[in-house]
Tab-separated table of C-alpha atoms and ligand atoms in Angstrom:
chain	number	residue	atom	x	y	z
A	1	MET	CA	0.000	0.000	0.000
A	2	GLU	CA	1.275	3.415	-0.956
A	3	VAL	CA	-0.251	6.787	-0.080
A	4	PHE	CA	0.229	9.930	-2.167
A	5	ARG	CA	-0.836	13.313	-0.838
A	6	ARG	CA	-1.663	16.082	-3.301
A	7	HIS	CA	-3.121	19.561	-3.024
A	8	LEU	CA	-5.635	20.237	-5.788
A	9	HIS	CA	-7.269	23.503	-6.781
A	10	TYR	CA	-10.856	23.949	-7.907
A	11	SER	CA	-11.707	25.289	-11.344
A	12	ARG	CA	-14.114	27.698	-9.618
A	13	PRO	CA	-15.149	28.396	-6.017
A	14	PHE	CA	-17.622	25.945	-4.469
A	15	VAL	CA	-20.037	27.923	-2.294
A	16	ILE	CA	-22.693	26.544	0.055
A	17	SER	CA	-24.425	27.982	3.117
A	18	ARG	CA	-21.511	26.855	5.349
A	19	GLY	CA	-18.903	28.731	3.315
A	20	LYS	CA	-16.635	28.740	0.303
A	21	THR	CA	-13.862	26.289	-0.685
A	22	GLU	CA	-11.412	26.678	-3.543
A	23	GLU	CA	-8.812	23.972	-2.894
A	24	LYS	CA	-8.105	21.011	-0.644
A	25	ASP	CA	-5.791	18.107	0.098
A	26	PHE	CA	-6.352	14.711	-1.430
A	27	PHE	CA	-4.929	11.313	-0.591
A	28	PHE	CA	-4.554	8.708	-3.313
A	29	VAL	CA	-4.089	5.163	-2.038
A	30	ARG	CA	-2.496	2.525	-4.246
A	31	LEU	CA	-3.161	-1.085	-3.322
A	32	GLY	CA	-1.713	-3.625	-5.749
A	33	ARG	CA	-3.081	-2.605	-9.152
A	34	GLY	CA	-5.933	-0.531	-7.727
A	35	ILE	CA	-6.249	3.113	-6.740
A	36	GLY	CA	-8.586	4.905	-4.317
A	37	GLU	CA	-9.133	8.440	-3.047
A	38	ALA	CA	-9.805	10.215	0.235
A	39	SER	CA	-10.221	13.881	1.042
A	40	PRO	CA	-10.917	15.637	4.331
A	41	TYR	CA	-14.270	17.048	5.405
A	42	PRO	CA	-13.788	18.865	8.728
A	43	TYR	CA	-17.551	19.503	9.160
A	44	TYR	CA	-17.891	15.744	9.748
A	45	GLY	CA	-14.716	15.624	11.851
A	46	GLU	CA	-12.735	14.158	8.957
A	47	THR	CA	-9.456	16.049	9.076
A	48	VAL	CA	-6.216	15.457	7.192
A	49	GLU	CA	-4.670	14.149	10.430
A	50	LYS	CA	-7.477	11.669	11.042
A	51	ILE	CA	-7.233	10.318	7.501
A	52	GLU	CA	-3.464	9.916	7.853
A	53	ARG	CA	-3.835	8.143	11.194
A	54	PHE	CA	-6.431	5.730	9.852
A	55	LEU	CA	-4.405	4.922	6.737
A	56	LYS	CA	-1.357	4.177	8.919
A	57	MET	CA	-3.349	1.760	11.103
A	58	ALA	CA	-4.935	0.179	8.038
A	59	GLU	CA	-1.609	-0.459	6.378
A	60	ASP	CA	-0.556	-2.898	9.116
A	61	LEU	CA	-3.921	-4.602	9.216
A	62	ILE	CA	-5.081	-5.371	5.706
A	63	GLU	CA	-4.131	-8.249	3.477
A	64	GLU	CA	-3.189	-7.033	0.036
A	65	ASP	CA	-5.581	-9.246	-1.870
A	66	PRO	CA	-8.550	-7.847	-3.830
A	67	PHE	CA	-10.485	-11.091	-3.292
A	68	LYS	CA	-10.408	-10.411	0.441
A	69	LEU	CA	-12.376	-7.193	0.106
A	70	GLU	CA	-15.093	-8.159	2.577
A	71	GLU	CA	-12.670	-9.428	5.221
A	72	ASN	CA	-10.459	-6.382	4.868
A	73	ILE	CA	-13.272	-3.851	5.179
A	74	LYS	CA	-14.729	-5.715	8.169
A	75	LYS	CA	-11.370	-5.576	9.942
A	76	LEU	CA	-11.074	-1.846	9.335
A	77	GLU	CA	-14.622	-1.194	10.526
A	78	GLU	CA	-13.637	-2.661	13.883
A	79	LEU	CA	-10.843	-0.152	14.488
A	80	PRO	CA	-11.565	2.200	17.413
A	81	LEU	CA	-11.185	5.224	15.126
A	82	LEU	CA	-13.077	5.094	11.845
A	83	SER	CA	-12.277	7.612	9.133
A	84	THR	CA	-14.863	7.095	6.419
A	85	PRO	CA	-12.959	8.987	3.676
A	86	ALA	CA	-9.878	6.857	4.400
A	87	LEU	CA	-11.947	3.666	4.517
A	88	SER	CA	-13.491	4.730	1.213
A	89	ALA	CA	-10.038	5.126	-0.345
A	90	ILE	CA	-9.128	1.566	0.624
A	91	ASP	CA	-12.510	0.177	-0.446
A	92	LEU	CA	-12.145	1.926	-3.823
A	93	ALA	CA	-8.608	0.674	-4.340
A	94	LEU	CA	-9.713	-2.904	-3.578
A	95	HIS	CA	-12.714	-2.648	-5.920
A	96	ASP	CA	-10.530	-1.121	-8.639
A	97	TRP	CA	-7.946	-3.879	-8.215
A	98	LEU	CA	-10.655	-6.569	-8.230
A	99	GLY	CA	-12.065	-5.197	-11.487
A	100	ILE	CA	-8.649	-5.056	-13.093
A	101	GLU	CA	-7.931	-8.671	-12.070
A	102	LEU	CA	-11.277	-9.767	-13.557
A	103	SER	CA	-11.064	-7.383	-16.562
A	104	LEU	CA	-14.522	-6.016	-15.701
A	105	PRO	CA	-15.927	-2.625	-14.720
A	106	ILE	CA	-17.277	-2.641	-11.157
A	107	TYR	CA	-20.931	-2.373	-12.187
A	108	ARG	CA	-20.567	-5.610	-14.154
A	109	ILE	CA	-19.048	-7.464	-11.213
A	110	TYR	CA	-22.211	-6.640	-9.250
A	111	GLY	CA	-24.486	-7.435	-12.205
A	112	LEU	CA	-25.820	-3.888	-12.296
A	113	PRO	CA	-27.151	-2.056	-15.343
A	114	LYS	CA	-24.697	0.021	-17.309
A	115	PRO	CA	-24.832	3.463	-15.730
A	116	GLU	CA	-25.477	6.446	-17.932
A	117	PRO	CA	-27.647	8.640	-15.725
A	118	LEU	CA	-28.507	12.294	-16.042
A	119	THR	CA	-26.642	14.086	-13.297
A	120	SER	CA	-27.736	17.255	-11.649
A	121	TYR	CA	-25.328	20.149	-12.007
A	122	THR	CA	-24.538	22.031	-8.815
A	123	ILE	CA	-25.149	25.755	-8.777
A	124	SER	CA	-23.111	27.417	-6.029
A	125	LEU	CA	-24.765	29.764	-3.564
A	126	GLY	CA	-24.755	33.310	-4.890
A	127	SER	CA	-26.751	36.394	-5.724
A	128	PRO	CA	-29.714	35.987	-8.102
A	129	GLU	CA	-27.557	37.414	-10.918
A	130	GLU	CA	-24.587	35.117	-10.222
A	131	VAL	CA	-26.783	32.066	-9.950
A	132	ARG	CA	-28.626	32.803	-13.165
A	133	LYS	CA	-25.285	33.221	-14.930
A	134	GLN	CA	-24.138	29.794	-13.707
A	135	VAL	CA	-27.285	28.221	-15.148
A	136	GLU	CA	-26.942	30.068	-18.466
A	137	GLU	CA	-23.302	29.075	-18.818
A	138	ASN	CA	-24.098	25.376	-18.328
A	139	PRO	CA	-26.994	24.609	-20.664
A	140	GLN	CA	-25.919	21.002	-21.329
A	141	PHE	CA	-27.490	19.779	-18.068
A	142	ASP	CA	-31.122	18.751	-17.644
A	143	VAL	CA	-31.247	19.070	-13.858
A	144	TYR	CA	-29.822	21.783	-11.614
A	145	LYS	CA	-29.136	21.392	-7.919
A	146	VAL	CA	-29.258	24.888	-6.521
A	147	LYS	CA	-27.480	25.679	-3.274
A	148	LEU	CA	-29.674	27.876	-1.107
A	149	GLY	CA	-29.431	29.324	2.399
A	150	SER	CA	-29.021	33.076	1.941
A	151	ASP	CA	-31.561	35.802	2.663
A	152	ARG	CA	-32.326	35.889	-1.078
A	153	ASP	CA	-33.425	32.275	-1.622
A	154	ILE	CA	-36.748	33.181	-3.215
A	155	GLU	CA	-35.242	35.761	-5.580
A	156	VAL	CA	-32.585	33.221	-6.587
A	157	ILE	CA	-35.165	30.664	-7.665
A	158	ARG	CA	-37.245	33.310	-9.413
A	159	SER	CA	-34.227	34.516	-11.389
A	160	ILE	CA	-33.309	30.971	-12.483
A	161	ARG	CA	-36.859	30.276	-13.619
A	162	LYS	CA	-36.613	33.306	-15.899
A	163	VAL	CA	-33.962	31.491	-17.950
A	164	THR	CA	-34.800	27.779	-17.716
A	165	ASP	CA	-37.748	25.408	-17.375
A	166	LYS	CA	-35.515	22.436	-16.545
A	167	ARG	CA	-35.757	20.453	-13.311
A	168	ILE	CA	-34.578	22.247	-10.162
A	169	ARG	CA	-33.554	20.548	-6.924
A	170	VAL	CA	-32.625	22.716	-3.958
A	171	ASP	CA	-30.157	22.063	-1.143
A	172	PHE	CA	-30.130	24.238	1.971
A	173	ASN	CA	-27.129	22.450	3.545
A	174	ALA	CA	-28.719	22.534	7.016
A	175	LYS	CA	-29.111	26.316	7.066
A	176	TRP	CA	-32.589	27.115	8.422
A	177	ASP	CA	-34.682	26.359	11.475
A	178	ARG	CA	-37.936	24.559	10.717
A	179	GLU	CA	-40.197	27.622	10.601
A	180	ASN	CA	-37.934	29.594	8.263
A	181	ALA	CA	-37.487	26.476	6.148
A	182	ILE	CA	-41.244	26.035	5.765
A	183	ARG	CA	-41.719	29.711	4.937
A	184	ILE	CA	-39.068	29.603	2.203
A	185	ILE	CA	-40.005	26.212	0.757
A	186	GLU	CA	-43.660	27.263	0.446
A	187	LYS	CA	-42.612	30.365	-1.480
A	188	ILE	CA	-40.322	28.530	-3.929
A	189	LEU	CA	-42.611	25.541	-4.598
A	190	PRO	CA	-44.801	27.426	-7.113
A	191	PHE	CA	-41.692	27.836	-9.324
A	192	GLY	CA	-41.529	24.053	-9.769
A	193	ILE	CA	-39.108	22.282	-7.443
A	194	GLU	CA	-38.400	18.555	-7.768
A	195	LEU	CA	-37.027	17.981	-4.279
A	196	VAL	CA	-35.641	19.660	-1.187
A	197	GLU	CA	-32.436	18.571	0.533
A	198	GLN	CA	-31.534	19.077	4.209
A	199	PRO	CA	-33.353	22.318	5.097
A	200	VAL	CA	-32.605	22.093	8.849
A	201	PRO	CA	-29.542	21.307	11.030
A	202	ARG	CA	-28.272	17.732	10.932
A	203	ASP	CA	-29.430	16.782	14.425
A	204	ASP	CA	-32.917	18.230	14.001
A	205	ILE	CA	-34.553	15.011	12.820
A	206	ARG	CA	-37.846	16.120	14.355
A	207	GLY	CA	-37.548	19.303	12.297
A	208	LEU	CA	-37.270	17.226	9.127
A	209	GLN	CA	-40.363	15.282	10.130
A	210	TYR	CA	-42.205	18.508	11.030
A	211	ILE	CA	-41.544	19.850	7.514
A	212	ARG	CA	-42.472	16.564	5.850
A	213	GLU	CA	-45.821	16.514	7.643
A	214	ARG	CA	-46.652	20.012	6.447
A	215	ILE	CA	-45.323	20.296	2.907
A	216	ASP	CA	-45.954	17.994	-0.028
A	217	ILE	CA	-42.466	17.796	-1.530
A	218	THR	CA	-39.835	15.052	-1.717
A	219	LEU	CA	-37.571	15.651	1.272
A	220	ILE	CA	-34.030	14.245	1.237
A	221	ALA	CA	-31.644	14.012	4.208
A	222	ASP	CA	-27.944	14.520	3.544
A	223	GLU	CA	-26.030	15.915	6.549
A	224	SER	CA	-28.295	13.905	8.914
A	225	VAL	CA	-27.317	10.549	7.369
A	226	LEU	CA	-23.679	9.585	7.083
A	227	ARG	CA	-23.395	5.857	7.680
A	228	PRO	CA	-25.563	2.744	7.320
A	229	GLU	CA	-26.567	2.850	10.988
A	230	ASP	CA	-27.927	6.420	10.580
A	231	ILE	CA	-30.815	5.352	8.341
A	232	LYS	CA	-32.937	4.269	11.285
A	233	ARG	CA	-32.594	7.786	12.774
A	234	VAL	CA	-34.278	9.436	9.804
A	235	TYR	CA	-36.681	6.680	8.769
A	236	GLY	CA	-40.168	8.203	8.690
A	237	ALA	CA	-38.841	11.761	8.919
A	238	VAL	CA	-37.785	12.081	5.272
A	239	ASP	CA	-38.626	10.570	1.899
A	240	GLY	CA	-35.064	9.660	1.047
A	241	ILE	CA	-31.358	9.907	1.746
A	242	ASN	CA	-28.279	11.168	-0.060
A	243	VAL	CA	-25.587	8.455	-0.094
A	244	LYS	CA	-21.971	9.535	-0.604
A	245	LEU	CA	-18.830	7.381	-0.577
A	246	LEU	CA	-16.877	9.791	1.642
A	247	LYS	CA	-19.631	9.930	4.255
A	248	CYS	CA	-20.231	6.192	4.486
A	249	GLY	CA	-16.823	4.677	3.701
A	250	GLY	CA	-16.831	3.336	0.149
A	251	ILE	CA	-18.731	1.167	-2.311
A	252	ARG	CA	-19.458	-1.745	0.038
A	253	ARG	CA	-21.046	0.457	2.683
A	254	ALA	CA	-22.834	2.598	0.045
A	255	LEU	CA	-24.454	-0.597	-1.260
A	256	GLN	CA	-25.462	-1.470	2.274
A	257	MET	CA	-27.133	1.944	2.616
A	258	ILE	CA	-28.843	1.802	-0.767
A	259	TYR	CA	-30.332	-1.653	-0.152
A	260	THR	CA	-31.397	-0.771	3.395
A	261	ALA	CA	-33.093	2.461	2.311
A	262	LYS	CA	-34.755	0.786	-0.665
A	263	SER	CA	-36.071	-2.069	1.437
A	264	LEU	CA	-37.682	0.529	3.713
A	265	GLY	CA	-39.376	2.171	0.731
A	266	MET	CA	-37.134	5.224	0.808
A	267	LYS	CA	-35.739	7.118	-2.168
A	268	VAL	CA	-31.989	7.258	-2.709
A	269	MET	CA	-29.851	9.979	-4.168
A	270	LEU	CA	-26.274	9.121	-5.059
A	271	GLY	CA	-24.143	12.183	-4.389
A	272	CYS	CA	-20.566	13.275	-3.908
A	273	MET	CA	-18.377	16.013	-2.481
A	274	VAL	CA	-15.903	17.938	-4.603
A	275	GLU	CA	-13.796	14.913	-5.582
A	276	THR	CA	-11.812	13.834	-8.619
A	277	SER	CA	-13.362	11.611	-11.285
A	278	LEU	CA	-11.728	8.638	-9.528
A	279	SER	CA	-14.053	8.841	-6.551
A	280	VAL	CA	-17.059	10.241	-8.445
A	281	GLY	CA	-16.516	7.582	-11.117
A	282	ALA	CA	-16.475	4.852	-8.473
A	283	ALA	CA	-19.866	5.968	-7.129
A	284	LEU	CA	-21.215	6.117	-10.660
A	285	HIS	CA	-21.050	2.301	-10.953
A	286	LEU	CA	-23.956	2.112	-8.462
A	287	ALA	CA	-26.166	4.601	-10.309
A	288	GLY	CA	-28.452	1.868	-11.680
A	289	LEU	CA	-29.786	1.304	-8.155
A	290	VAL	CA	-30.842	4.848	-7.244
A	291	ASP	CA	-33.549	7.430	-7.937
A	292	TYR	CA	-31.489	10.617	-8.220
A	293	VAL	CA	-27.920	11.121	-9.365
A	294	ASP	CA	-25.828	14.079	-8.268
A	295	LEU	CA	-22.362	13.154	-9.492
A	296	ASP	CA	-20.809	16.323	-10.811
A	297	GLY	CA	-18.145	16.993	-8.129
A	298	PHE	CA	-15.268	16.203	-10.489
A	299	LEU	CA	-16.242	19.158	-12.669
A	300	TYR	CA	-15.034	21.434	-9.876
A	301	ILE	CA	-11.497	19.968	-9.971
A	302	GLU	CA	-8.938	21.812	-12.037
A	303	ASN	CA	-6.662	19.348	-13.870
A	304	ASP	CA	-8.400	16.136	-12.791
A	305	PRO	CA	-5.596	13.541	-12.661
A	306	PHE	CA	-7.798	10.566	-13.676
A	307	ASP	CA	-10.379	11.108	-16.452
A	308	ALA	CA	-12.591	8.271	-15.169
A	309	VAL	CA	-15.969	9.816	-16.065
A	310	VAL	CA	-17.329	10.630	-19.498
A	311	LEU	CA	-19.746	13.569	-19.534
A	312	LYS	CA	-22.023	13.960	-22.533
A	313	ASN	CA	-25.315	15.843	-22.912
A	314	GLY	CA	-25.746	16.081	-19.161
A	315	ARG	CA	-25.196	12.349	-18.675
A	316	VAL	CA	-22.275	10.745	-16.882
A	317	LYS	CA	-20.890	7.305	-17.644
A	318	PRO	CA	-17.818	5.261	-16.766
A	319	THR	CA	-15.113	4.688	-19.350
A	320	ASP	CA	-15.749	0.914	-19.428
A	321	LEU	CA	-12.131	0.199	-18.651
A	322	PRO	CA	-11.840	-2.450	-15.899
A	323	GLY	CA	-12.317	-1.535	-12.252
A	324	ILE	CA	-13.315	2.081	-11.596
A	325	GLY	CA	-12.165	2.877	-15.126
A	326	VAL	CA	-9.413	5.445	-14.774
A	327	LYS	CA	-7.872	6.413	-18.112
A	328	ARG	CA	-4.762	7.973	-16.612
A	329	ASN	CA	-3.241	7.031	-13.300
A	330	PRO	CA	-0.203	9.050	-12.312
A	331	PHE	CA	0.179	6.898	-9.172
A	332	ARG	CA	0.262	3.412	-10.699
B	1	LIG	MG1	-26.428	18.080	0.175
């Protein structure tokens, strides 16, 4: 196992209600012939130091054999400190290696349909003018996920509707209390909104339920649901969950979440953070199982090292090379 740390810049600022990011550190983990990715997310307690510590512990523990994926992940899950981005990097590297050994893309190993979903395109938080410009400059997408959580939320949606009749999803990133959330959601609904993501703080599960009981809109939890065991916290309070590899710890645990949510009759969105096409491309293999796809994070990376996702007419698909499907791998 080899770990490479790199600092990557974004092609443009990523702005949500918690703040703006323009660059971050990434860890690329090589295991045998496979490669995986981790990046920090301090809001969830996932710092650079925690990722490094977990990767160090993991190195002594795992068996470098892609056919021991299940055993390896289980062992790592039992460590006293669990870093889900770091676990995801190892899970991805093992899946990538497994696919390369079998000469198959990951979705084929699992017998899943070939993914070619429409992805939503993320519109950063901004003034009504800035937001409208972002939509106008990216006409190739059929769905926009608009970041909200400023005092101009209603104007923002109104200004976007002036230039497009395409689907709009909104994400408040935990910004409002329940009463403000209801007030704003009721005012933007007449503009045609497909779904609402995480209007209230992550621990306010009752707030989610309160909103769901009062407004007829698909309500998705993101910040409130990180790992498989979190689904039972939000069951009944929301219509669906946003599953991300970095939050849960890789493909194996994402599958666990998707199947659990589906068996409970919940909707599933497959999402991502700002990540390279290695990590976004890995998630993409599971797209055939979900209701909503939000896999555009790699578009925010300047000089993506991997080229593992093909974007065409608003759809994303893997390259069909074995494993995750990276075209270039500077760390192999
Ligand atoms: Mg979100």
